[in-house]
GROMACS .gro file of C-alpha atoms in nm:
model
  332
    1UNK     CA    1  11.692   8.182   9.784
    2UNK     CA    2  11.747   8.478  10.017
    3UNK     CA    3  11.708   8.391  10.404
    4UNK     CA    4  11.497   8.474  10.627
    5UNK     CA    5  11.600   8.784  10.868
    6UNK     CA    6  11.483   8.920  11.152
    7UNK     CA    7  11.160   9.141  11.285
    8UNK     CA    8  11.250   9.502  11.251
    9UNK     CA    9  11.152   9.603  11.617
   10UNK     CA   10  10.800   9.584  11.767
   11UNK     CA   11  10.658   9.656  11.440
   12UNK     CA   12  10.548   9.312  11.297
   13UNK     CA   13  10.764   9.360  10.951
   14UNK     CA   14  11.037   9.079  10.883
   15UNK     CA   15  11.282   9.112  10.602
   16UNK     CA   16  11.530   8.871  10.449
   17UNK     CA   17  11.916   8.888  10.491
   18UNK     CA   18  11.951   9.048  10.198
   19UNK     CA   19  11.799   9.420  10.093
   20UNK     CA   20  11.857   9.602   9.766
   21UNK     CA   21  11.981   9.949   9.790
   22UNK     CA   22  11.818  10.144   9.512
   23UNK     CA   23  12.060  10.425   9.494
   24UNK     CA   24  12.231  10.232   9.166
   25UNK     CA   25  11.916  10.269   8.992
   26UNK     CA   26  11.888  10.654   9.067
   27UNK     CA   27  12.224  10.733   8.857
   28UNK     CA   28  12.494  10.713   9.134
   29UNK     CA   29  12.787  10.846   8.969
   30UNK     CA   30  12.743  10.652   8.601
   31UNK     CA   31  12.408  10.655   8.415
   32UNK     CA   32  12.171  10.323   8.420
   33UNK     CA   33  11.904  10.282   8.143
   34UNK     CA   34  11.543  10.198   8.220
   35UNK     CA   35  11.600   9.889   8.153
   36UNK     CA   36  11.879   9.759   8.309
   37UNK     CA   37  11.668   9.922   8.634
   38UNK     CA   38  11.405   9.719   8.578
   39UNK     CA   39  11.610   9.451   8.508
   40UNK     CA   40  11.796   9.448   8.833
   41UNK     CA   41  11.446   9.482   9.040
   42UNK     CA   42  11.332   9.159   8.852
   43UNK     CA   43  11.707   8.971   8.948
   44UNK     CA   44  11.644   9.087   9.304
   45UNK     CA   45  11.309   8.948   9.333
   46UNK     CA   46  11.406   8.577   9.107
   47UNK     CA   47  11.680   8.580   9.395
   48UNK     CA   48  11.452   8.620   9.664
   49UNK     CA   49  11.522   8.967   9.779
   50UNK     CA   50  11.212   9.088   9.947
   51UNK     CA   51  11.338   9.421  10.088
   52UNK     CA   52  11.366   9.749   9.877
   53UNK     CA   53  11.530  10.066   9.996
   54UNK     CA   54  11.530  10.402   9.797
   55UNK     CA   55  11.479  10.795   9.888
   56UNK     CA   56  11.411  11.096   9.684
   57UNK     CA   57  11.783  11.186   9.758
   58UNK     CA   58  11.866  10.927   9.484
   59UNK     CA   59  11.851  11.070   9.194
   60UNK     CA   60  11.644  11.376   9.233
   61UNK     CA   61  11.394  11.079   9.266
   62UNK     CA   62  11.415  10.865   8.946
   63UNK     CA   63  11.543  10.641   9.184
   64UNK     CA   64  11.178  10.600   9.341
   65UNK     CA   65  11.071  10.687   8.964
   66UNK     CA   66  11.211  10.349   8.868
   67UNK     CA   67  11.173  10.103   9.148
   68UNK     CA   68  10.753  10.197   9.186
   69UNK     CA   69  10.703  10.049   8.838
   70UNK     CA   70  10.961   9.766   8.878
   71UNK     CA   71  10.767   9.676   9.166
   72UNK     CA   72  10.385   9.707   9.056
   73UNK     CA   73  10.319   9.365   8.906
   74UNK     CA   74  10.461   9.189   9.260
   75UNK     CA   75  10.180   9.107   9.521
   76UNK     CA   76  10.239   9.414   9.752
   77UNK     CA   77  10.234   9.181  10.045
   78UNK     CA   78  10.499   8.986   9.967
   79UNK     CA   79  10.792   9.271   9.962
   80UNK     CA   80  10.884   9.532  10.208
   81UNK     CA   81  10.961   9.911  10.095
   82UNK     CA   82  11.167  10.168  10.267
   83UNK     CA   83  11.221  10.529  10.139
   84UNK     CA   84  11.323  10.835  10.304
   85UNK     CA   85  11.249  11.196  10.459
   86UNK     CA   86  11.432  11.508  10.512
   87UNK     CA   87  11.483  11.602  10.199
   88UNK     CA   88  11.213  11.779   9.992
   89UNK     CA   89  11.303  11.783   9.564
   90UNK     CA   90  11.184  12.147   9.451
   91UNK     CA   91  11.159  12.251   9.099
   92UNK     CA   92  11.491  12.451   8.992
   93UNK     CA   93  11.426  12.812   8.856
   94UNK     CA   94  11.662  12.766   8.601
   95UNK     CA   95  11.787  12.382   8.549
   96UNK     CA   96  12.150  12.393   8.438
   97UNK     CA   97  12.365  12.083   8.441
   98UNK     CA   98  12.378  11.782   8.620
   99UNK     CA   99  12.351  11.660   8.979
  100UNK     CA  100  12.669  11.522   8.984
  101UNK     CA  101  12.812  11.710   9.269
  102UNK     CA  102  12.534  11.548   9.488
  103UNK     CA  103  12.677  11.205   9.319
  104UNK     CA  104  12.407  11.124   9.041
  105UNK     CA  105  12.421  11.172   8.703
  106UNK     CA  106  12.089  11.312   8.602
  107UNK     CA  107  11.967  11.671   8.488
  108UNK     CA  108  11.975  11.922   8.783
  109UNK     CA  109  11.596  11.975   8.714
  110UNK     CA  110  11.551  12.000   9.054
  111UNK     CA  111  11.719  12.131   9.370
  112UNK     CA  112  11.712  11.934   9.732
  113UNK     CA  113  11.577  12.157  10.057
  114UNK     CA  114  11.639  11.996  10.389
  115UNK     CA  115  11.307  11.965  10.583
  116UNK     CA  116  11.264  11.810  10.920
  117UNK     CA  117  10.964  11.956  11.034
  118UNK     CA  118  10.618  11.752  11.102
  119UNK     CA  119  10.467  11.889  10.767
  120UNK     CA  120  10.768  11.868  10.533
  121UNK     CA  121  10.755  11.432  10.686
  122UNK     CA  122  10.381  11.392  10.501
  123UNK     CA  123  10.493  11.598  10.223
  124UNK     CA  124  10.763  11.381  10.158
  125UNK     CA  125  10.565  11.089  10.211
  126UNK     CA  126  10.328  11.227   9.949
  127UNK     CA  127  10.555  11.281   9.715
  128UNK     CA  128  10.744  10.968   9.729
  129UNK     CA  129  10.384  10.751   9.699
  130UNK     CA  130  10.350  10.937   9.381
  131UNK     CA  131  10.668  10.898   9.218
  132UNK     CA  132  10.646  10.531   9.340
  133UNK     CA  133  10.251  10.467   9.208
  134UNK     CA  134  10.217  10.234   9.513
  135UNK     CA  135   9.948  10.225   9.789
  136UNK     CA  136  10.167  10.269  10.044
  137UNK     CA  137  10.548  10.280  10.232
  138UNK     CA  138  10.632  10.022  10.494
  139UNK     CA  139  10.953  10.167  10.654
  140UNK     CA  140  10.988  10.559  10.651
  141UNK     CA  141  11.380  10.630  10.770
  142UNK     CA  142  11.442  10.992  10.854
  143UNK     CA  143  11.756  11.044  10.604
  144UNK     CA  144  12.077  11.169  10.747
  145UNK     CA  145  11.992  11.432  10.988
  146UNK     CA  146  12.357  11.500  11.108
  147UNK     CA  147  12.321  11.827  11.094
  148UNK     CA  148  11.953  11.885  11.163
  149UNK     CA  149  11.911  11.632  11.478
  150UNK     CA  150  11.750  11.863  11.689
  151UNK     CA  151  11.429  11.870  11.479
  152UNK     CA  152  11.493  11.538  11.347
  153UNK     CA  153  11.448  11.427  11.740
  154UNK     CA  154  11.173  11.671  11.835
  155UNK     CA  155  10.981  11.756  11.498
  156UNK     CA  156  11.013  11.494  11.221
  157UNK     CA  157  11.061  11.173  11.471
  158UNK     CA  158  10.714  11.234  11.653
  159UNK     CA  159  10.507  11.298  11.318
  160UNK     CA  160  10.659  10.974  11.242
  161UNK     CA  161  10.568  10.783  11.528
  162UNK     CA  162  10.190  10.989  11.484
  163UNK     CA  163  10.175  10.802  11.131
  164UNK     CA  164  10.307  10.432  11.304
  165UNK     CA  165  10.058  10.478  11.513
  166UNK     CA  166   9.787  10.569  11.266
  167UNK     CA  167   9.907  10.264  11.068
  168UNK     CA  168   9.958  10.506  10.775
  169UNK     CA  169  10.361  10.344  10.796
  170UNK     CA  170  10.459  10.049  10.908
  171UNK     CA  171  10.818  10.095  11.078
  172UNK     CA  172  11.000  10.439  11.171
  173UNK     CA  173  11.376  10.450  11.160
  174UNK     CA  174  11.689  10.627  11.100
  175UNK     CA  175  11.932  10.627  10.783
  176UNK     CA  176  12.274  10.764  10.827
  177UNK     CA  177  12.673  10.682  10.869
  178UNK     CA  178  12.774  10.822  11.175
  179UNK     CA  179  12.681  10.580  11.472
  180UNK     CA  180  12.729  10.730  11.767
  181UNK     CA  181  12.445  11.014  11.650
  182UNK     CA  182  12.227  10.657  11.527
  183UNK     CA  183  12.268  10.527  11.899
  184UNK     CA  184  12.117  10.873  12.056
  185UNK     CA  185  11.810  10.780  11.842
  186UNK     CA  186  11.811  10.482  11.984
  187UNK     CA  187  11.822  10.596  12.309
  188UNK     CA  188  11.598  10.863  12.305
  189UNK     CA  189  11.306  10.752  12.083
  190UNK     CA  190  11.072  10.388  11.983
  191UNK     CA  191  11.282  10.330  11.681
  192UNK     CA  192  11.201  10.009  11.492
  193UNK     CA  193  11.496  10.002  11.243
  194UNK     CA  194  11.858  10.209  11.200
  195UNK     CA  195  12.032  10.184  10.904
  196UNK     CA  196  12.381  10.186  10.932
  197UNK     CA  197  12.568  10.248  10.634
  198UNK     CA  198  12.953  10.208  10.619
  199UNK     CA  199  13.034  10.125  11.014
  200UNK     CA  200  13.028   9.783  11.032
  201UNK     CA  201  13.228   9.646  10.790
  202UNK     CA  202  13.542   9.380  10.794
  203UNK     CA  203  13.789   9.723  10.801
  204UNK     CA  204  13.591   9.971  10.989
  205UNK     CA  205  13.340   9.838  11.331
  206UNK     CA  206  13.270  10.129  11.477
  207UNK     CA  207  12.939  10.030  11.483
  208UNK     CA  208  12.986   9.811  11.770
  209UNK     CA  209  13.136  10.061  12.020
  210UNK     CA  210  12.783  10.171  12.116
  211UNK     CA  211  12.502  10.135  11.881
  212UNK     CA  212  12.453   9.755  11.796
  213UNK     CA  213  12.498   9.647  12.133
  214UNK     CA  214  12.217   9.928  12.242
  215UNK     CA  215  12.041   9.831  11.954
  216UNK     CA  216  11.995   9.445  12.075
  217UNK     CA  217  11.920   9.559  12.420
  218UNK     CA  218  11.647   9.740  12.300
  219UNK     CA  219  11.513   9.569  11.994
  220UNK     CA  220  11.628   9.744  11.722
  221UNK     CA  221  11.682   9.580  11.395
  222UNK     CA  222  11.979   9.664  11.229
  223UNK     CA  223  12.062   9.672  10.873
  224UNK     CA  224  12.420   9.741  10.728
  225UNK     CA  225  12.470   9.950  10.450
  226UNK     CA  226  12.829   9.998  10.283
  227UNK     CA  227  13.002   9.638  10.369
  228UNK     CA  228  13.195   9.697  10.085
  229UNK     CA  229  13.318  10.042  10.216
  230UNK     CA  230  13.199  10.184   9.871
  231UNK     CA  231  13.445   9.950   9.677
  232UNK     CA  232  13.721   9.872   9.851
  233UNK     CA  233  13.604   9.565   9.984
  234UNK     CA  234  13.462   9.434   9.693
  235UNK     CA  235  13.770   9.483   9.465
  236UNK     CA  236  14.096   9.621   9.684
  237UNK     CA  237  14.328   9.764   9.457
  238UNK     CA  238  14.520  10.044   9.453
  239UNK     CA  239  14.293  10.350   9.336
  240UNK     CA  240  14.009  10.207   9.498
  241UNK     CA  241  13.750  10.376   9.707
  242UNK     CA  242  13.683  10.352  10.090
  243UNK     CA  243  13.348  10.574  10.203
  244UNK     CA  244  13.349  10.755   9.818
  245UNK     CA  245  13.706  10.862   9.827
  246UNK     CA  246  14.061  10.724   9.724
  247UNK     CA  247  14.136  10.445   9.984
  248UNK     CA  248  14.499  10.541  10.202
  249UNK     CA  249  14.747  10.333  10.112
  250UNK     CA  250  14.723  10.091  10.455
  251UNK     CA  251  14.401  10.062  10.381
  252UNK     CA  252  14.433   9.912  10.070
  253UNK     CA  253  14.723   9.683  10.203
  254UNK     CA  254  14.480   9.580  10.478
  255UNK     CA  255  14.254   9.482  10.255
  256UNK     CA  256  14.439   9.302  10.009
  257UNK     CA  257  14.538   9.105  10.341
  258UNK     CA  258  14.216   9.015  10.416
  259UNK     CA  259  14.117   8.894  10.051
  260UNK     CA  260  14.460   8.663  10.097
  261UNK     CA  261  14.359   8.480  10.400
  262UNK     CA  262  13.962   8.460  10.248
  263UNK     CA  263  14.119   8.275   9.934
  264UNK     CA  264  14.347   8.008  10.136
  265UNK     CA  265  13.959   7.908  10.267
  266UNK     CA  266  13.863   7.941   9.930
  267UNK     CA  267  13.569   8.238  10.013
  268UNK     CA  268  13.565   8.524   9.765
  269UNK     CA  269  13.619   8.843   9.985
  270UNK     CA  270  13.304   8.966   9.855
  271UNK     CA  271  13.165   8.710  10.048
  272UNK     CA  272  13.284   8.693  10.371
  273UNK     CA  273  13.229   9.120  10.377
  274UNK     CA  274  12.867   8.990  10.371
  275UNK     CA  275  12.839   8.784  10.578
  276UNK     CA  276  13.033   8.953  10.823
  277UNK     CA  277  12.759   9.183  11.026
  278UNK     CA  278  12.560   8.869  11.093
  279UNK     CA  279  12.788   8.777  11.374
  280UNK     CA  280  12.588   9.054  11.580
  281UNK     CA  281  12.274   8.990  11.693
  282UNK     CA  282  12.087   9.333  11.638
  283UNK     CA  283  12.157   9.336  11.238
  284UNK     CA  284  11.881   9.191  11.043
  285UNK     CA  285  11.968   9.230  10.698
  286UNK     CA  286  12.262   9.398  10.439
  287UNK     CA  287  12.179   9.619  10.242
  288UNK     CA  288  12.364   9.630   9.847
  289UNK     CA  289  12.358   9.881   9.611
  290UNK     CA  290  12.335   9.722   9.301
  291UNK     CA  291  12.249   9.898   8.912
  292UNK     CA  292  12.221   9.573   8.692
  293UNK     CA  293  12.100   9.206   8.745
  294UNK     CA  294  12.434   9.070   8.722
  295UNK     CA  295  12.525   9.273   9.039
  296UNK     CA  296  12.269   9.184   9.231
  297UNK     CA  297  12.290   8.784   9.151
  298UNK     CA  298  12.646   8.825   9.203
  299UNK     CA  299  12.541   8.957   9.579
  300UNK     CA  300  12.297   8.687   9.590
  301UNK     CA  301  12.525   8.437   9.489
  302UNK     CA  302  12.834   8.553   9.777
  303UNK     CA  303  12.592   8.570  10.058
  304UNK     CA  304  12.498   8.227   9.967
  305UNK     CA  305  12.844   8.123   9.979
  306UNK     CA  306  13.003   7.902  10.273
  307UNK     CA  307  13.174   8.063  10.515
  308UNK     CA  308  13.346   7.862  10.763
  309UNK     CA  309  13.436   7.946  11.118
  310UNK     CA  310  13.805   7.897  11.059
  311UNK     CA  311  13.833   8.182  10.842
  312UNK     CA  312  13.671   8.410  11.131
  313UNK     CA  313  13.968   8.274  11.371
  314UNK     CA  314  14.249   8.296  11.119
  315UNK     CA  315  14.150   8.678  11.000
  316UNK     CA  316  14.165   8.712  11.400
  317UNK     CA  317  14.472   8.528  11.490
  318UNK     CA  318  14.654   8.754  11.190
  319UNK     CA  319  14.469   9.071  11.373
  320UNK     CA  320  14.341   9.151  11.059
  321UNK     CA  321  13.986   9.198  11.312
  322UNK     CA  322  13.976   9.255  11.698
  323UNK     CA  323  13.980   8.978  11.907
  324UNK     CA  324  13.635   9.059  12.048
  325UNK     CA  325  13.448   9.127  11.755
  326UNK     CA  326  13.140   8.849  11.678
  327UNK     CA  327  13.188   8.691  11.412
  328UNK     CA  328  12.908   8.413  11.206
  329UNK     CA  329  12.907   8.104  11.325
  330UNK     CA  330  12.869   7.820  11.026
  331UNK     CA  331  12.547   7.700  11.019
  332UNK     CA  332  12.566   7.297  11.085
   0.00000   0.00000   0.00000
């Protein structure tokens, strides 16, 4: 079984280490039948996952389409759910295609329209809590507003603390890759949760320059998106992918280094990439996208693995991590 986490902020809501990312189930980049969808929900919760993340970005929402009904039979209780605002789905005119250049492979029956404003938050709401069929949202995350943080910070971010408040949502936070904007929301609002996606990972910690040590100061949980850097960390190869693109060539050597030294301590690089963020303090839980059930017991089954503090030291002594980054510590 999953382990416990930690409290996302002031806000009373505790998740386990592990989270499933429900962008697989949406269509990211290959089609996934209903089934296997459902299928992967059910592995998730036989594995002890407790935490579900999606967003009407995923998909053009099937990804909240999918994970509602998945969901429905489980005591609503027992589970935590996150979704998203800041995008609103609007009806095409004329639906031609695919979605594909946003990354998922359904029909373009619908076109995205970035809304930060106090009344596009509870329309968004609204319309994820119908595509979901579920009473209600725990965590709301305002969805990467890199280029809209003005509003995000003075518009969207209040109407969100309003609702907290209300009780109409249990936890407000942030979803995005770029940390240094995540660690201004920390700074500047009562943020429960960040989600971090892609910057703290076993080849890129850029996380820890300023946002997870604000984050612990001010209690902030932290989940981490992307350990496996969007593939490269879960299979390095040449022609893998490093944050959606072709991995450089270093990277890949880098890599391939670090799956080396996990093997002489006989942990599966898959492994130790998840277990890595739970050196810091402020990260509560990782966060997987996964699109079948043998992906997500596979992810089950790796953070569940041993990890022993000599591997930490050697992957340090090689420099193959900074010296002061923390690292796990086996439990004893």
């Amino acid at each position: 079984m999953i382990a416990r986490g930690r409290a996302l902020g002031r806000s009373g809501i505790e998740i386990g280490e592990l989270a499933f990312g429900a962008a697989g189930i949406g269509n990211l980049f290959t089609p996934v039948t209903d089934a296997d969808a459902e299928e992967a929900v059910a592995a998730a919760w036989e594995s002890g996952v407790r935490y579900f993340d999606t967003a009407p970005h995923y998909g053009l929402g099937l990804s909240e389409r999918r994970l509602g009904p998945a969901l429905r039979g489980r005591p609503r209780d027992e589970y935590v759910l996150s979704t998203k605002v800041g995008r609103l789905l609007r009806p095409a005119p004329e639906p031609v295609g695919d979605d594909l250049a946003h990354g998922f492979a359904v029909p373009a029956t619908h076109r995205r329209v970035w809304d930060f404003t106090a009344a596009g938050v509870r329309r968004s709401i609204e319309d994820s809590l119908e595509r979901l069929g579920l009473d209600r949202i725990d965590v709301v995350h305002l969805h990467d507003p890199d280029d809209h943080a003005e509003q995000a910070l003075t518009e969207a971010y209040p109407e969100l603390a309003r609702l907290r408040a209300e009780g109409t949502v249990g936890a407000v936070g942030v979803g995005m890759n770029r940390a240094g904007l995540l660690a201004r929301f920390v700074r500047e609002t009562d943020l429960d949760t960040v989600l971090l996606a892609g910057r703290y990972s076993l080849l890129d910690q850029r996380g820890l320059t300023e946002l997870l040590p604000l984050a612990a100061e001010r209690g902030v949980g932290v989940v981490i998106g992307g350990v496996f850097n969007s593939g490269l960390l879960a299979d390095p190869r040449p022609g893998a992918t490093f944050d959606y693109t072709a991995a450089p060539e270093e990277l890949v050597a880098r890599a391939l280094d670090l799956k080396a030294v996990c093997a002489e301590h006989g942990v599966p690089l898959r492994a130790a990439a998840l277990r890595f963020p739970f050196g810091h303090p402020a990260v509560a839980a990782v966060l997987v996208g996964t699109r079948n059930a043998a992906e997500v017991r596979d992810a089950a089954a790796m953070l569940r693995h041993r990890v022993p503090d000599a591997l930490w030291a050697e992957l340090k002594d090689r420099e193959l991590l900074p010296p002061g980054v923390p690292t796990p510590q086996e439990a004893t």
